[in-house]
CSV table of C-alpha atoms and ligand atoms in Angstrom, one decimal:
chain,number,residue,atom,x,y,z
S,1469,MET,CA,176.2,156.7,43.9
S,1470,THR,CA,173.3,154.6,42.5
S,1471,LEU,CA,173.0,152.2,39.6
S,1472,ALA,CA,170.8,154.9,37.9
S,1473,GLN,CA,173.7,157.3,37.9
S,1474,ILE,CA,176.1,155.0,36.1
S,1475,GLY,CA,174.0,152.8,33.9
S,1476,GLU,CA,174.5,149.2,32.7
S,1477,ASP,CA,177.8,149.5,30.7
S,1478,GLU,CA,179.6,151.4,33.5
S,1479,LEU,CA,178.3,148.9,36.1
S,1480,LEU,CA,179.7,146.0,34.1
S,1481,ALA,CA,183.0,147.8,33.7
S,1482,ARG,CA,183.2,148.0,37.5
S,1483,ILE,CA,182.2,144.5,38.3
S,1484,PHE,CA,184.1,142.5,35.7
S,1485,PRO,CA,187.4,143.0,37.4
S,1486,LEU,CA,186.0,141.4,40.6
S,1487,LEU,CA,185.0,138.3,38.8
S,1488,PRO,CA,187.6,135.6,38.1
S,1489,VAL,CA,187.1,134.0,34.7
S,1490,PRO,CA,187.6,130.2,34.9
S,1491,ALA,CA,190.7,128.8,33.5
S,1492,ALA,CA,190.4,127.5,29.9
S,1493,THR,CA,187.5,129.8,29.1
S,1494,SER,CA,187.5,130.6,25.4
S,1495,LEU,CA,185.5,133.9,25.8
S,1496,GLY,CA,184.5,135.4,29.2
S,1497,PRO,CA,182.0,138.1,30.0
S,1498,GLY,CA,181.4,141.0,27.7
S,1499,ASP,CA,179.9,139.5,24.5
S,1500,ASP,CA,176.5,138.1,23.7
S,1501,ALA,CA,177.4,134.8,25.3
S,1502,ALA,CA,180.5,133.2,26.9
S,1503,VAL,CA,182.3,130.3,25.2
S,1504,ILE,CA,184.0,127.3,26.7
S,1505,ALA,CA,185.6,124.5,24.9
S,1506,SER,CA,183.4,121.5,24.2
S,1507,GLY,CA,186.2,119.0,24.5
S,1508,ILE,CA,185.4,117.8,21.0
S,1509,GLY,CA,187.9,119.2,18.5
S,1510,GLU,CA,187.9,123.0,18.1
S,1511,THR,CA,184.2,123.4,18.7
S,1512,GLY,CA,182.8,125.3,21.6
S,1513,ILE,CA,179.8,125.6,23.9
S,1514,VAL,CA,178.1,129.0,24.4
S,1515,LEU,CA,176.3,130.1,27.6
S,1516,THR,CA,174.1,133.1,28.1
S,1517,THR,CA,171.3,134.2,30.5
S,1518,ASP,CA,168.5,136.8,30.3
S,1519,THR,CA,165.8,137.7,32.8
S,1520,MET,CA,162.4,139.3,32.6
S,1521,VAL,CA,160.6,141.1,35.4
S,1522,ARG,CA,156.9,141.9,35.6
S,1523,GLY,CA,156.4,145.7,35.4
S,1524,LYS,CA,159.8,146.3,33.8
S,1525,ASP,CA,159.8,143.9,30.9
S,1526,TRP,CA,156.1,143.2,30.4
S,1527,LEU,CA,152.7,144.2,31.8
S,1528,ASP,CA,150.0,141.5,32.4
S,1529,GLU,CA,147.5,143.9,30.7
S,1530,TRP,CA,149.2,143.2,27.4
S,1531,SER,CA,151.2,140.0,27.6
S,1532,SER,CA,149.9,136.5,28.5
S,1533,ALA,CA,152.1,134.1,30.5
S,1534,ALA,CA,152.8,132.2,27.3
S,1535,ASP,CA,154.0,135.4,25.6
S,1536,VAL,CA,156.4,136.0,28.4
S,1537,GLY,CA,157.8,132.5,28.2
S,1538,ALA,CA,158.2,132.7,24.4
S,1539,LYS,CA,159.8,136.1,24.6
S,1540,CYS,CA,162.3,135.0,27.3
S,1541,VAL,CA,163.3,132.0,25.1
S,1542,ALA,CA,163.7,134.3,22.0
S,1543,GLN,CA,165.9,136.8,23.9
S,1544,ASN,CA,168.2,134.0,25.1
S,1545,LEU,CA,168.3,132.2,21.8
S,1546,ALA,CA,169.1,135.4,20.0
S,1547,ASP,CA,172.2,135.7,22.1
S,1548,VAL,CA,173.1,132.1,21.1
S,1549,ALA,CA,172.5,132.9,17.5
S,1550,ALA,CA,174.6,136.1,17.7
S,1551,MET,CA,177.6,134.0,18.5
S,1552,GLY,CA,177.0,131.9,15.4
S,1553,ALA,CA,175.8,128.9,17.5
S,1554,ARG,CA,172.8,126.6,17.5
S,1555,PRO,CA,170.7,126.1,20.7
S,1556,ALA,CA,171.5,123.0,22.8
S,1557,GLY,CA,169.1,123.5,25.7
S,1558,LEU,CA,167.6,125.8,28.3
S,1559,LEU,CA,167.5,126.1,32.1
S,1560,VAL,CA,164.4,128.0,33.4
S,1561,THR,CA,164.1,129.9,36.7
S,1562,LEU,CA,160.7,131.1,37.9
S,1563,ILE,CA,160.7,133.6,40.9
S,1564,ALA,CA,157.1,134.2,42.0
S,1565,ASP,CA,155.0,135.5,44.7
S,1566,ALA,CA,153.2,132.4,46.2
S,1567,ALA,CA,149.8,134.0,45.4
S,1568,THR,CA,150.6,133.8,41.6
S,1569,PRO,CA,147.8,131.8,39.9
S,1570,LEU,CA,148.9,128.2,39.0
S,1571,GLN,CA,147.5,128.8,35.6
S,1572,TRP,CA,150.1,131.6,35.0
S,1573,ALA,CA,153.0,129.2,35.7
S,1574,VAL,CA,151.5,126.5,33.6
S,1575,GLU,CA,150.9,128.9,30.6
S,1576,LEU,CA,154.4,130.3,31.0
S,1577,SER,CA,155.8,126.8,30.7
S,1578,ARG,CA,153.6,126.1,27.7
S,1579,GLY,CA,155.0,129.3,26.0
S,1580,ILE,CA,158.6,128.3,26.8
S,1581,GLY,CA,158.0,124.7,25.6
S,1582,GLN,CA,156.5,125.9,22.3
S,1583,ALA,CA,159.2,128.4,21.6
S,1584,ALA,CA,161.9,126.0,22.5
S,1585,ALA,CA,160.4,123.3,20.3
S,1586,ALA,CA,160.1,125.7,17.4
S,1587,ALA,CA,163.8,126.4,17.7
S,1588,ASP,CA,164.5,122.7,17.7
S,1589,THR,CA,165.6,122.7,21.4
S,1590,GLY,CA,164.2,122.0,24.8
S,1591,VAL,CA,164.5,122.5,28.6
S,1592,LEU,CA,167.2,120.8,30.7
S,1593,GLY,CA,166.0,122.0,34.1
S,1594,GLY,CA,165.7,125.1,36.2
S,1595,ASP,CA,164.7,126.4,39.6
S,1596,LEU,CA,161.7,127.7,41.5
S,1597,SER,CA,162.0,130.4,44.1
S,1598,SER,CA,159.4,132.5,46.0
S,1599,ALA,CA,159.4,136.2,46.3
S,1600,GLY,CA,157.6,139.2,47.9
S,1601,ALA,CA,154.1,140.3,47.1
S,1602,GLY,CA,153.6,141.0,43.4
S,1603,VAL,CA,157.1,139.9,42.3
S,1604,LEU,CA,157.2,137.8,39.2
S,1605,SER,CA,160.4,137.1,37.3
S,1606,VAL,CA,161.5,134.6,34.7
S,1607,SER,CA,165.1,133.9,34.0
S,1608,ILE,CA,166.5,131.6,31.3
S,1609,THR,CA,170.0,130.3,30.8
S,1610,ALA,CA,170.6,129.0,27.3
S,1611,VAL,CA,173.4,126.7,26.1
S,1612,GLY,CA,174.4,126.5,22.5
S,1613,ARG,CA,176.8,124.6,20.2
S,1614,LEU,CA,179.3,126.1,17.8
S,1615,ASP,CA,180.4,124.4,14.7
S,1616,GLY,CA,183.5,126.7,14.3
S,1617,PRO,CA,185.0,129.7,16.0
S,1618,PRO,CA,182.5,132.1,17.8
S,1619,VAL,CA,181.5,135.4,16.1
S,1620,THR,CA,182.3,138.0,18.7
S,1621,ARG,CA,181.6,141.7,18.9
S,1622,SER,CA,185.3,142.6,18.4
S,1623,GLY,CA,186.1,141.4,14.9
S,1624,ALA,CA,184.8,144.2,12.7
S,1625,ARG,CA,187.4,145.8,10.4
S,1626,PRO,CA,187.3,149.0,8.3
S,1627,GLY,CA,185.9,148.1,4.8
S,1628,ASP,CA,183.5,145.5,6.2
S,1629,VAL,CA,179.8,145.7,5.1
S,1630,VAL,CA,177.3,146.1,8.0
S,1631,ALA,CA,174.2,143.9,7.5
S,1632,VAL,CA,171.1,143.1,9.4
S,1633,ALA,CA,168.9,140.0,9.5
S,1634,GLY,CA,165.4,140.5,10.7
S,1635,THR,CA,163.2,143.5,11.2
S,1636,LEU,CA,164.0,146.9,12.8
S,1637,GLY,CA,161.9,148.9,15.2
S,1638,ARG,CA,158.8,146.8,15.2
S,1639,ALA,CA,158.9,145.6,18.8
S,1640,ALA,CA,159.6,149.2,19.9
S,1641,ALA,CA,156.7,150.5,17.8
S,1642,GLY,CA,154.5,147.8,19.5
S,1643,LEU,CA,155.6,149.1,22.9
S,1644,GLU,CA,154.7,152.6,21.8
S,1645,LEU,CA,151.2,151.4,20.9
S,1646,PHE,CA,150.8,149.6,24.3
S,1647,LEU,CA,152.0,152.6,26.2
S,1648,ALA,CA,149.6,154.8,24.3
S,1649,GLY,CA,146.9,152.7,25.7
S,1650,ASP,CA,144.5,152.4,22.8
S,1651,TRP,CA,145.8,149.1,21.4
S,1652,GLN,CA,142.7,147.0,22.0
S,1653,ASP,CA,141.0,148.2,18.8
S,1654,ALA,CA,144.3,148.0,16.8
S,1655,ARG,CA,144.1,147.5,13.0
S,1656,ALA,CA,145.2,144.0,11.8
S,1657,ASP,CA,148.6,145.4,10.6
S,1658,ALA,CA,149.1,147.1,14.0
S,1659,VAL,CA,148.5,143.7,15.7
S,1660,GLU,CA,151.7,142.5,14.1
S,1661,LEU,CA,153.6,145.3,15.9
S,1662,LEU,CA,151.9,144.3,19.2
S,1663,SER,CA,153.0,140.7,18.6
S,1664,ALA,CA,156.6,141.8,17.8
S,1665,GLN,CA,156.6,143.4,21.3
S,1666,ARG,CA,154.8,140.5,23.1
S,1667,CYS,CA,156.9,137.7,21.6
S,1668,PRO,CA,159.5,138.7,19.0
S,1669,SER,CA,160.7,136.0,16.5
S,1670,PRO,CA,164.4,136.6,15.9
S,1671,PRO,CA,166.0,135.1,12.8
S,1672,LEU,CA,167.8,132.4,14.8
S,1673,ALA,CA,169.0,130.3,11.8
S,1674,ALA,CA,170.7,133.4,10.3
S,1675,GLY,CA,173.3,133.4,13.1
S,1676,PRO,CA,175.0,130.1,12.2
S,1677,ARG,CA,174.6,131.0,8.5
S,1678,ALA,CA,176.5,134.3,9.1
S,1679,ALA,CA,179.2,132.4,11.0
S,1680,GLN,CA,179.5,129.9,8.2
S,1681,ALA,CA,179.7,132.7,5.6
S,1682,GLY,CA,182.6,134.3,7.4
S,1683,ALA,CA,181.0,137.1,9.5
S,1684,ARG,CA,183.7,138.9,11.4
S,1685,ALA,CA,181.4,140.4,14.2
S,1686,MET,CA,177.8,140.0,15.3
S,1687,ILE,CA,175.4,141.1,18.0
S,1688,ASP,CA,171.7,140.7,18.6
S,1689,LEU,CA,169.7,144.0,18.8
S,1690,SER,CA,168.3,144.0,22.3
S,1691,ASP,CA,168.9,147.6,23.3
S,1692,GLY,CA,168.5,149.4,20.0
S,1693,LEU,CA,170.4,149.5,16.7
S,1694,VAL,CA,172.6,152.5,17.5
S,1695,ARG,CA,173.5,151.4,21.0
S,1696,ASP,CA,174.2,147.8,20.0
S,1697,ALA,CA,176.1,148.8,16.9
S,1698,GLY,CA,178.0,151.0,19.3
S,1699,ARG,CA,179.0,148.0,21.3
S,1700,VAL,CA,180.4,146.3,18.2
S,1701,ALA,CA,182.2,149.6,17.3
S,1702,ALA,CA,183.7,149.9,20.8
S,1703,ALA,CA,184.8,146.2,21.0
S,1704,SER,CA,186.3,146.4,17.5
S,1705,GLY,CA,187.8,149.9,17.7
S,1706,VAL,CA,186.0,151.1,14.6
S,1707,ARG,CA,183.3,153.5,13.4
S,1708,ILE,CA,180.0,152.0,12.1
S,1709,GLU,CA,178.5,154.1,9.5
S,1710,LEU,CA,174.8,153.4,8.9
S,1711,LEU,CA,173.1,154.6,5.6
S,1712,ALA,CA,169.9,156.5,6.2
S,1713,GLU,CA,168.7,155.3,2.8
S,1714,ALA,CA,169.0,151.7,3.9
S,1715,LEU,CA,166.8,152.4,6.9
S,1716,ALA,CA,164.2,154.6,5.2
S,1717,GLN,CA,161.8,151.8,4.4
S,1718,ASP,CA,161.8,150.5,7.9
S,1719,ILE,CA,161.0,154.0,9.2
S,1720,ALA,CA,158.3,154.6,6.6
S,1721,ALA,CA,156.6,151.3,7.4
S,1722,LEU,CA,156.2,152.3,11.1
S,1723,ALA,CA,155.4,156.0,10.6
S,1724,PRO,CA,151.6,155.5,10.0
S,1725,PHE,CA,151.3,153.8,13.4
S,1726,VAL,CA,153.5,155.9,15.6
S,1727,GLY,CA,154.3,159.1,13.6
S,1728,GLY,CA,157.5,159.9,11.7
S,1729,GLU,CA,159.7,161.0,14.5
S,1730,ALA,CA,158.8,158.1,16.8
S,1731,ALA,CA,159.3,155.7,13.8
S,1732,ARG,CA,162.9,156.9,13.4
S,1733,ALA,CA,163.5,156.5,17.1
S,1734,CYS,CA,162.0,153.0,17.0
S,1735,VAL,CA,164.3,151.9,14.1
S,1736,LEU,CA,167.5,153.6,15.5
S,1737,ALA,CA,167.0,153.1,19.2
S,1738,GLY,CA,164.1,150.6,19.8
S,1739,GLY,CA,165.0,147.6,21.9
S,1740,GLU,CA,163.7,144.0,22.1
S,1741,GLU,CA,163.8,143.3,18.4
S,1742,HIS,CA,166.6,140.7,18.7
S,1743,SER,CA,167.4,140.9,15.0
S,1744,LEU,CA,171.1,140.2,14.1
S,1745,LEU,CA,173.6,142.8,13.2
S,1746,ALA,CA,176.7,141.4,11.5
S,1747,CYS,CA,179.8,142.7,9.8
S,1748,PHE,CA,181.0,140.8,6.7
S,1749,PRO,CA,184.2,141.2,4.6
S,1750,ALA,CA,183.5,143.7,1.8
S,1751,GLU,CA,183.5,141.2,-1.0
S,1752,GLN,CA,180.2,139.9,0.4
S,1753,GLU,CA,178.5,143.3,0.0
S,1754,LEU,CA,176.1,142.4,-2.8
S,1755,PRO,CA,172.9,141.0,-1.3
S,1756,GLN,CA,173.5,137.7,-3.1
S,1757,GLY,CA,176.9,137.5,-1.6
S,1758,LEU,CA,175.5,138.0,1.9
S,1759,PRO,CA,174.0,134.9,3.6
S,1760,GLN,CA,170.3,134.4,3.2
S,1761,GLY,CA,168.3,136.9,5.3
S,1762,PHE,CA,170.9,139.6,5.6
S,1763,ARG,CA,170.7,143.0,3.9
S,1764,PRO,CA,173.4,145.7,3.9
S,1765,ILE,CA,172.7,148.8,6.0
S,1766,GLY,CA,176.1,150.3,6.3
S,1767,ARG,CA,179.9,150.2,6.4
S,1768,VAL,CA,182.7,149.8,8.9
S,1769,LEU,CA,185.1,152.7,8.8
S,1770,ALA,CA,188.3,153.5,10.7
S,1771,ALA,CA,187.6,155.0,14.1
S,1772,GLY,CA,189.1,158.4,13.4
S,1773,PRO,CA,190.0,161.1,15.9
S,1774,GLU,CA,186.7,160.9,17.7
S,1775,GLY,CA,187.2,157.3,18.5
S,1776,PRO,CA,184.9,154.3,18.0
S,1777,GLY,CA,181.2,155.1,17.5
S,1778,VAL,CA,178.2,155.0,15.3
S,1779,THR,CA,177.1,157.6,12.6
S,1780,VAL,CA,174.2,157.8,10.3
S,1781,ASP,CA,175.2,159.4,7.0
S,1782,GLY,CA,178.3,160.8,8.8
S,1783,VAL,CA,176.4,162.3,11.7
S,1784,ALA,CA,176.3,160.9,15.3
S,1785,PRO,CA,172.5,160.2,15.8
S,1786,GLN,CA,170.9,161.9,18.9
S,1787,VAL,CA,169.2,158.7,20.1
S,1788,SER,CA,170.0,156.7,23.2
S,1789,GLY,CA,168.6,153.1,23.3
S,1790,TRP,CA,167.6,151.1,26.3
S,1791,ASP,CA,169.4,150.9,29.7
S,1792,HIS,CA,167.8,149.1,32.6
S,1793,PHE,CA,169.1,151.6,35.0
S,1794,GLY,CA,168.5,154.6,32.9
S,1795,GLY,CA,172.2,155.3,32.1
U,880,ADP,N1,175.9,140.6,36.7
U,880,ADP,C1,176.8,140.2,35.8
U,880,ADP,N2,177.9,139.6,36.1
U,880,ADP,C2,178.8,139.2,35.2
U,880,ADP,N3,178.6,139.4,33.9
U,880,ADP,C3,177.5,140.0,33.5
U,880,ADP,C4,176.5,140.4,34.4
U,880,ADP,N4,175.5,141.0,33.8
U,880,ADP,C5,175.8,141.0,32.5
U,880,ADP,N5,177.0,140.3,32.3
U,880,ADP,C6,177.7,140.1,31.0
U,880,ADP,O1,177.9,141.4,30.4
U,880,ADP,C7,177.6,141.3,29.0
U,880,ADP,C8,176.5,142.2,28.5
U,880,ADP,O2,175.3,141.8,29.2
U,880,ADP,P1,173.9,142.1,28.5
U,880,ADP,O3,173.8,143.6,28.1
U,880,ADP,O4,172.9,141.5,29.3
U,880,ADP,O5,174.1,141.2,27.1
U,880,ADP,P2,173.0,141.0,26.1
U,880,ADP,O6,172.4,142.3,25.7
U,880,ADP,O7,173.7,140.3,24.9
U,880,ADP,O8,172.0,140.1,26.7
U,880,ADP,C9,177.3,139.8,28.7
U,880,ADP,O9,178.6,139.2,28.3
U,880,ADP,C10,176.9,139.3,30.1
U,880,ADP,O10,177.2,137.9,30.2
U,881,TPP,C1,156.6,147.4,31.0
U,881,TPP,C2,157.7,147.5,30.0
U,881,TPP,N1,158.5,148.6,30.1
U,881,TPP,C3,159.5,148.8,29.2
U,881,TPP,C4,159.8,147.9,28.3
U,881,TPP,C5,160.9,148.1,27.3
U,881,TPP,N2,162.1,147.3,27.6
U,881,TPP,C6,162.3,146.4,28.6
U,881,TPP,S1,163.7,145.6,28.5
U,881,TPP,C7,164.2,146.4,27.1
U,881,TPP,C8,165.5,146.2,26.4
U,881,TPP,C9,166.0,144.8,26.4
U,881,TPP,O1,166.4,144.5,27.7
U,881,TPP,P1,167.0,143.0,28.0
U,881,TPP,O2,166.0,142.0,27.5
U,881,TPP,O3,167.3,143.0,29.4
U,881,TPP,O4,168.2,143.0,27.0
U,881,TPP,P2,169.6,142.5,27.1
U,881,TPP,O5,170.0,142.0,28.5
U,881,TPP,O6,169.6,141.4,26.1
U,881,TPP,O7,170.4,143.7,26.6
U,881,TPP,C10,163.2,147.3,26.7
U,881,TPP,C11,163.3,148.2,25.5
U,881,TPP,C12,159.0,146.7,28.3
U,881,TPP,N3,159.2,145.7,27.4
U,881,TPP,N4,158.0,146.6,29.1
U,882,MG,MG1,172.9,140.1,23.0
């Protein structure tokens, strides 16, 4: 049996039972970030980590070292925001073949520093380690502060409104353009899609805003809308019903660049967008009732006989989303 045969979710289900969760942990593995008590009132500290590997998460042909640094910060801070927390600091690990140009490591750090500063945070430390020929990997651990209870994946309830802050499918469309290979002469508007893939800019401030507004569940969209909504559905024991009409504009905006079918796949299954998907009590359904930056895209329904899952206009979409091991 290999990792490819089981995929990420099944691997996690097998390893979680082997890992003791420290005493007095508020929230252990399984959500966007873990939570421990801060020791100050009811507030908590969130902790999360995300890694990028050359060849798997970026290619040097299309991403500069600064892009890689900024993207790794964005991925991590999106997980902090998805708990409803604000960033408190980063730890950075660089694992590199000793033949890596010094300039690459310097530019990586410049990208990390700029992205951290833009998010009103900074770097607390890290680690350096060498690796075999051609290996290059960046790992960041982010720490965040909560002002109130964390917003987990498990609090969605039937009747809630499903809303998203940030764009959908743009990083995936950028990846399509890179993989198609003819991106160097891209039109100005296509360059925005390439940038969304090189260094996404998640709506970080929307996370704490959602928490403040009473969001019941939240996740950042790293592996695709349907797959990540499915994680909220599974954790909450509900069905998430997305409305095709609410996604039509997102799909139409990408179609001229990648074609209609790929545009739909980008919006429903594209990874690395790091927008925030949240479920709010139904009385907040009107856009002015939702916190700034969120727009409604669906409803939470009872799970029904088929169990928790995601549907689009009542039908289970035939899209998969990203899995590092192909599961
Ligand atoms: N090797 C591991 N050991 C323990 N927990 C892990 C491991 N890998 C991932 N996790 C936990 O599993 C959950 C899902 O991980 P992941 O899919 O990477 O989350 P995200 O998409 O939010 O970055 C997270 O709570 C994470 O902390
Ligand atoms: C060379 C290359 N191939 C494929 C991808 C696509 N890709 C890599 S990781 C990923 C999903 C996000 O993975 P990760 O950042 O590990 O997410 P998380 O742990 O937050 O779920 C996608 C769509 C890419 N960015 N670069
Ligand atoms: Mg996440």
